[in-house]
Amino acid sequence: MKDFINDLKHSFKGLLMYEYKYLMVLFLIAILCYVPMDYYIIIGGGIDDISSRIEVKDGYESKGSLNLSYVTTTDGVLLTYLLSYVVPNWSRNSVDTYKYNNNDSENDINYRSDMLLQKANSDATYIAYTKAGKDIELTSTKYNVISVMDGCHLKVKDEVLEIDGNKIDGFDYNEYISSLKVGQKVKIKVLRNNKEKMIETPVRDLNGRLLLGVYLQKVELYHTDPKITFKFKRTESGPSGGLLTTLSIYNQLVNEDITKGLAIAGTGTIDEEGNVGEVGGVDYKLRGAIAGNADVFIVPSGDNYKDVMKIVKDEDLKIKVIEATTFDEVLNKLEELK
C-alpha cells in the first residue's frame, strides 16, 4: 500500500510537471504571436489582374492583362519581427515611417491609406476618360482630415465644409490662413459622424509658416458615361496602383487592346495631370512580377527605375521594363511593343 501511494505521488508530480511545461510552451507561443511590435513586416510581393477591381459598363475586353504589382505586409508581432532578420526577402518598416506626425495612430494611418486609394482612383478616372474622349463631369469635391497636429481641434475623418464662412471648394484656404495671426481662432464647419459641427481652432506657426495644424486630402467625385465601378478589397489601400488603374480604365474605354495579348504588371502613382510618381517596395514588386510570369514591368522613372534595372541586370532577369514619367509616355511605349 505504501509503495502504491508513493507511485501515485510520483505520477501526480509527473503530471503536474508535464502540464507546467505544456503551459509554458503555450505562454511562449502567445508571447511570440500576440505581443505587438511597432513595425510593419514586408513578406513578399505579387501581381493581380486589376480588371477584377474595375468595371466599366459595356467596356472592351482584353486579350492580355494589366496587373497590379503589390507588396504583402502584415502587422508586426514579436514572431514576425524576429523572423524578418533571418527569412530571405523579409524586411520591416517602423510604423513611424508611415506617420505624418507623432499623434497619428495605426487607425489614422489606415484611414489615410484608404483616402489615398480613393484619390488615386479619382485621378485615374479623370485621366482615362479624358484621354479616351468619354463623358466625365465633376459632381463634388471633398476635403477630409487625414492627420492632426497638437493644438488643432479637428479630428481625423472630419470632412471640412467651410472655413470662417467660406466654402472650402474653390477657396484658397492656405493663402487665407497665412493672412491671419498666430493664435487667432478660425471657425471651421465640419461633417463629423454625419452631423455638421462648428469647431474653433487657433492658427499656429510652424517654422515660420502659418497653418491650422491639419492635413487635408482632396478627393473629386465624378459622373461618368459609361459608368465605372471600383471593387477594391478592404485590405487594399494606398496610391501606388494609380498608373495601372488608369491604364485598365482606358483599355476598357477604347477599341484598341493596349496589352497586345501580353501580361503587363507595374506600379506607380498618378496625379490629375497624368504624371507618374515613385513608390516604395519596387524590388518586391519586380520579383512578384517575375514570379507571376509577367512579360512587361512598368516602373516610375528616377530611383525606382534605377533600382529595378540594377536588379534586372545583376540577376539577368528576362522581363521587359518600361520607364514611366507620364501616362501618355507609357501609352506610346506600350504601342511600340511587339
Coordinates of C-alpha atoms in Angstrom, one line a residue:
M1 CA 0.0 0.0 0.0
K2 CA 2.8 2.4 0.9
D3 CA 4.5 1.7 -2.5
F4 CA 1.2 2.3 -4.3
I5 CA 0.9 5.7 -2.6
N6 CA 4.5 6.6 -3.4
D7 CA 3.9 5.6 -7.1
L8 CA 0.7 7.7 -7.1
K9 CA 2.6 10.7 -5.7
H10 CA 5.3 10.4 -8.4
S11 CA 2.7 10.1 -11.1
F12 CA 0.9 13.2 -9.9
K13 CA 4.1 15.2 -9.7
G14 CA 5.0 14.0 -13.2
L15 CA 1.5 15.1 -14.4
L16 CA 2.0 18.5 -12.8
M17 CA 5.4 18.9 -14.4
Y18 CA 4.0 17.9 -17.8
E19 CA 1.2 20.4 -17.5
Y20 CA 3.6 23.0 -16.3
K21 CA 5.8 22.5 -19.4
Y22 CA 2.7 22.5 -21.6
L23 CA 1.5 25.8 -20.2
M24 CA 5.0 27.3 -20.5
V25 CA 5.0 26.4 -24.2
L26 CA 1.6 27.9 -24.7
F27 CA 2.7 31.0 -22.9
L28 CA 5.8 31.3 -25.1
I29 CA 3.7 30.9 -28.2
A30 CA 1.3 33.5 -27.0
I31 CA 4.1 36.0 -26.5
L32 CA 5.6 35.3 -29.9
C33 CA 2.3 35.6 -31.8
Y34 CA 0.4 38.3 -29.9
V35 CA 3.0 40.7 -28.5
P36 CA 2.8 43.7 -30.9
M37 CA 5.8 45.5 -32.3
D38 CA 5.8 49.0 -33.8
Y39 CA 6.7 47.6 -37.2
Y40 CA 5.0 46.5 -40.4
I41 CA 6.6 43.3 -41.8
I42 CA 7.1 43.0 -45.5
I43 CA 6.9 39.3 -46.5
G44 CA 6.8 39.4 -50.3
G45 CA 5.2 40.8 -53.4
G46 CA 3.0 39.6 -56.2
I47 CA 0.7 40.7 -59.1
D48 CA -3.1 40.6 -59.5
D49 CA -5.2 41.3 -62.6
I50 CA -6.7 44.6 -61.9
S51 CA -9.7 44.0 -64.2
S52 CA -11.4 42.3 -61.3
R53 CA -11.3 45.6 -59.4
I54 CA -12.6 47.9 -62.1
E55 CA -15.9 47.5 -64.0
V56 CA -16.6 49.9 -66.9
K57 CA -20.2 49.3 -68.2
D58 CA -20.0 47.6 -71.6
G59 CA -16.2 48.0 -71.6
Y60 CA -14.0 46.4 -74.1
E61 CA -12.3 43.1 -73.2
S62 CA -8.6 42.5 -73.4
K63 CA -6.6 39.5 -74.7
G64 CA -3.8 40.3 -72.3
S65 CA -3.8 41.5 -68.7
L66 CA -3.0 44.6 -66.7
N67 CA -1.8 43.6 -63.3
L68 CA -1.3 45.5 -60.0
S69 CA 2.1 44.9 -58.5
Y70 CA 1.7 44.8 -54.8
V71 CA 3.7 44.3 -51.6
T72 CA 2.4 41.9 -48.9
T73 CA 2.6 43.4 -45.5
T74 CA 1.4 42.3 -42.1
D75 CA 1.2 44.0 -38.6
G76 CA 4.4 43.2 -36.7
V77 CA 4.3 40.8 -33.8
L78 CA 7.4 39.5 -31.9
L79 CA 7.5 36.3 -34.0
T80 CA 7.3 38.0 -37.4
Y81 CA 9.7 40.8 -36.2
L82 CA 12.3 38.2 -35.3
L83 CA 11.8 36.2 -38.5
S84 CA 12.3 39.3 -40.6
Y85 CA 16.0 39.2 -39.6
V86 CA 16.5 35.6 -40.8
V87 CA 14.0 34.8 -43.5
P88 CA 15.3 35.8 -47.0
N89 CA 13.3 38.7 -48.7
W90 CA 11.5 39.6 -45.4
S91 CA 12.0 43.1 -44.1
R92 CA 10.5 45.5 -41.6
N93 CA 9.4 49.1 -41.7
S94 CA 8.9 51.1 -38.5
V95 CA 5.3 52.4 -38.0
D96 CA 6.9 55.8 -37.5
T97 CA 7.8 55.9 -41.2
Y98 CA 4.1 56.0 -42.1
K99 CA 3.3 58.8 -39.6
Y100 CA 2.8 62.4 -40.7
N101 CA 3.3 63.4 -37.0
N102 CA 3.6 61.8 -33.6
N103 CA -0.2 62.0 -33.0
D104 CA -1.0 59.5 -35.8
S105 CA -2.4 56.2 -34.6
E106 CA -2.5 53.0 -36.6
N107 CA -6.2 53.6 -37.4
D108 CA -5.2 57.1 -38.7
I109 CA -2.6 55.6 -40.9
N110 CA -5.0 53.0 -42.3
Y111 CA -7.7 55.7 -42.9
R112 CA -5.1 57.9 -44.7
S113 CA -4.2 54.9 -46.9
D114 CA -7.9 54.4 -47.8
M115 CA -8.2 58.1 -48.7
L116 CA -5.1 57.9 -50.9
L117 CA -6.6 55.0 -52.7
Q118 CA -9.8 57.0 -53.3
K119 CA -7.7 59.9 -54.6
A120 CA -5.8 57.6 -56.9
N121 CA -9.0 56.1 -58.3
S122 CA -10.4 59.6 -58.8
D123 CA -7.4 60.9 -60.7
A124 CA -7.2 57.6 -62.7
T125 CA -10.8 58.1 -63.7
Y126 CA -10.3 61.7 -64.8
I127 CA -7.2 60.9 -66.9
A128 CA -8.5 57.8 -68.5
Y129 CA -11.9 59.2 -69.5
T130 CA -10.4 62.5 -70.7
K131 CA -7.7 60.7 -72.8
A132 CA -10.3 58.3 -74.2
G133 CA -12.7 61.2 -75.1
K134 CA -15.5 59.9 -73.0
D135 CA -18.0 62.0 -70.9
I136 CA -16.9 62.8 -67.4
E137 CA -18.4 65.5 -65.2
L138 CA -17.2 66.7 -61.8
T139 CA -20.1 66.4 -59.3
S140 CA -18.4 67.2 -56.0
T141 CA -15.1 67.7 -54.1
K142 CA -14.4 66.5 -50.6
Y143 CA -11.7 67.6 -48.2
N144 CA -11.1 65.1 -45.4
V145 CA -8.8 65.4 -42.4
I146 CA -6.1 62.7 -42.6
S147 CA -3.8 63.9 -39.8
V148 CA -3.9 66.3 -37.0
M149 CA -1.0 68.0 -35.1
D150 CA -1.0 69.1 -31.4
G151 CA -3.2 72.1 -30.7
C152 CA -5.6 71.6 -33.6
H153 CA -9.2 70.8 -32.5
L154 CA -10.2 68.9 -35.7
K155 CA -10.2 65.1 -35.8
V156 CA -9.1 62.6 -38.4
K157 CA -12.1 61.7 -40.7
D158 CA -13.7 65.1 -40.3
E159 CA -14.9 66.4 -43.7
V160 CA -14.2 70.2 -43.8
L161 CA -17.1 72.1 -45.3
E162 CA -16.3 75.8 -44.5
I163 CA -13.5 78.0 -43.1
D164 CA -14.7 81.2 -41.5
G165 CA -17.9 81.1 -43.6
N166 CA -16.0 80.4 -46.9
K167 CA -17.0 77.2 -48.6
I168 CA -13.8 75.2 -48.9
D169 CA -14.3 74.1 -52.5
G170 CA -12.5 76.6 -54.7
F171 CA -11.3 78.5 -51.7
D172 CA -7.5 79.1 -51.3
Y173 CA -7.5 78.3 -47.6
N174 CA -3.7 78.2 -47.3
E175 CA -3.4 81.7 -48.5
Y176 CA -6.3 82.8 -46.2
I177 CA -4.7 81.2 -43.1
S178 CA -1.3 82.9 -44.0
S179 CA -3.0 86.3 -43.8
L180 CA -4.1 85.7 -40.2
K181 CA -2.1 86.0 -36.9
V182 CA -0.7 83.3 -34.7
G183 CA -3.3 82.3 -32.1
Q184 CA -6.2 83.8 -34.0
K185 CA -9.2 81.5 -33.8
V186 CA -10.7 80.1 -37.0
K187 CA -14.2 78.8 -37.2
I188 CA -14.4 75.6 -39.3
K189 CA -17.6 73.8 -40.2
V190 CA -17.1 70.1 -40.5
L191 CA -19.1 66.9 -41.1
R192 CA -18.4 64.6 -38.2
N193 CA -20.2 61.3 -37.8
N194 CA -22.8 62.5 -40.4
K195 CA -23.5 65.7 -38.3
E196 CA -22.4 69.2 -39.0
K197 CA -20.3 70.8 -36.3
M198 CA -18.7 74.2 -35.9
I199 CA -15.1 73.9 -34.5
E200 CA -12.8 76.7 -33.4
T201 CA -9.1 76.1 -33.7
P202 CA -6.2 78.5 -33.4
V203 CA -3.7 79.5 -36.1
R204 CA -0.2 78.2 -35.3
D205 CA 3.3 78.9 -36.5
L206 CA 5.4 76.0 -37.8
N207 CA 8.9 77.1 -38.9
G208 CA 7.7 80.5 -40.0
R209 CA 4.6 79.2 -41.8
L210 CA 1.1 79.9 -40.5
L211 CA -1.3 77.0 -40.6
L212 CA -4.1 75.1 -38.8
G213 CA -2.0 72.1 -38.0
V214 CA -4.1 69.7 -40.1
Y215 CA -3.5 67.7 -43.3
L216 CA -6.4 67.6 -45.7
Q217 CA -6.9 65.1 -48.5
K218 CA -8.8 66.4 -51.6
V219 CA -10.9 63.8 -53.5
E220 CA -13.0 64.6 -56.6
L221 CA -16.2 62.7 -57.4
Y222 CA -17.3 62.3 -61.0
H223 CA -20.3 61.3 -63.0
T224 CA -19.1 59.2 -66.0
D225 CA -20.6 57.8 -69.1
P226 CA -20.1 54.9 -69.4
K227 CA -20.5 54.2 -65.7
I228 CA -17.5 52.9 -63.7
T229 CA -17.5 50.9 -60.5
F230 CA -14.5 50.1 -58.3
K231 CA -14.3 46.9 -56.3
F232 CA -11.1 47.0 -54.4
K233 CA -10.7 44.8 -51.4
R234 CA -10.8 46.2 -47.9
T235 CA -7.2 45.1 -47.4
E236 CA -6.1 47.1 -50.4
S237 CA -5.2 50.7 -50.0
G238 CA -2.7 53.4 -50.9
P239 CA -1.9 55.3 -54.1
S240 CA 0.8 53.0 -55.7
G241 CA -1.7 51.3 -58.1
G242 CA -2.8 54.6 -59.7
L243 CA -1.0 54.2 -63.0
L244 CA -2.2 50.6 -63.6
T245 CA -5.7 51.6 -62.6
T246 CA -5.6 54.4 -65.2
L247 CA -4.3 52.0 -67.9
S248 CA -7.0 49.5 -67.1
I249 CA -9.8 52.0 -67.2
Y250 CA -8.5 53.4 -70.5
N251 CA -8.2 49.9 -72.0
Q252 CA -11.8 49.2 -71.3
L253 CA -12.9 52.5 -72.9
V254 CA -11.1 52.3 -76.2
N255 CA -11.5 49.8 -79.1
E256 CA -7.8 49.0 -79.0
D257 CA -6.2 46.5 -76.8
I258 CA -3.1 48.2 -75.4
T259 CA -1.9 45.0 -73.8
K260 CA -1.4 43.3 -77.2
G261 CA -2.0 40.0 -75.5
L262 CA 0.8 40.4 -73.0
A263 CA 0.8 40.1 -69.2
I264 CA 1.7 43.6 -68.1
A265 CA 2.5 44.4 -64.5
G266 CA 3.6 47.6 -62.9
T267 CA 3.4 50.2 -60.2
G268 CA 3.4 54.0 -59.8
T269 CA 1.1 56.8 -58.6
I270 CA -0.8 59.1 -60.9
D271 CA -1.9 62.6 -60.4
E272 CA -4.7 64.6 -62.1
E273 CA -2.3 65.8 -64.8
G274 CA -1.2 62.3 -65.7
N275 CA 2.3 62.5 -64.0
V276 CA 3.6 59.2 -62.6
G277 CA 5.2 59.2 -59.2
E278 CA 7.6 56.9 -57.3
V279 CA 6.5 54.3 -54.8
G280 CA 8.1 52.0 -52.2
G281 CA 9.0 48.3 -52.4
V282 CA 9.8 48.2 -56.1
D283 CA 12.2 45.3 -55.6
Y284 CA 9.4 43.1 -54.1
K285 CA 7.1 44.2 -56.8
L286 CA 9.6 43.3 -59.6
R287 CA 10.1 39.9 -58.1
G288 CA 6.4 39.4 -57.8
A289 CA 6.0 40.3 -61.5
I290 CA 8.7 37.7 -62.3
A291 CA 7.0 35.1 -60.2
G292 CA 3.7 35.9 -61.9
N293 CA 5.2 35.4 -65.3
A294 CA 4.6 39.0 -66.4
D295 CA 6.0 39.9 -69.8
V296 CA 6.4 43.6 -69.0
F297 CA 7.0 45.6 -65.8
I298 CA 6.2 49.3 -65.7
V299 CA 8.1 51.3 -63.1
P300 CA 8.3 55.1 -62.3
S301 CA 11.4 56.9 -63.6
G302 CA 14.0 58.1 -61.1
D303 CA 15.3 55.9 -58.3
N304 CA 12.6 53.3 -58.8
Y305 CA 13.7 52.7 -62.4
K306 CA 17.4 52.7 -61.4
D307 CA 16.8 50.1 -58.6
V308 CA 14.8 47.9 -60.9
M309 CA 17.3 48.0 -63.8
K310 CA 20.1 47.1 -61.4
I311 CA 18.3 44.0 -60.2
V312 CA 17.4 43.0 -63.8
K313 CA 21.0 43.4 -64.9
D314 CA 22.6 41.8 -61.8
E315 CA 20.3 38.8 -61.9
D316 CA 19.9 38.6 -65.7
L317 CA 16.1 38.7 -65.4
K318 CA 14.1 38.1 -68.6
I319 CA 11.4 40.8 -68.5
K320 CA 10.8 44.0 -70.5
V321 CA 11.0 47.1 -68.3
I322 CA 9.2 50.3 -69.2
E323 CA 10.2 53.5 -67.5
A324 CA 7.2 55.7 -66.8
T325 CA 7.2 59.5 -66.4
T326 CA 3.7 60.3 -67.7
F327 CA 0.6 58.4 -68.7
D328 CA 0.9 59.5 -72.3
E329 CA 4.5 58.3 -72.4
V330 CA 3.5 54.9 -71.1
L331 CA 0.8 54.6 -73.8
N332 CA 3.4 55.4 -76.5
K333 CA 5.8 52.8 -75.2
L334 CA 3.1 50.1 -75.0
E335 CA 2.2 50.9 -78.6
E336 CA 5.8 50.1 -79.6
L337 CA 5.7 46.7 -78.0
K338 CA 5.7 43.7 -80.4

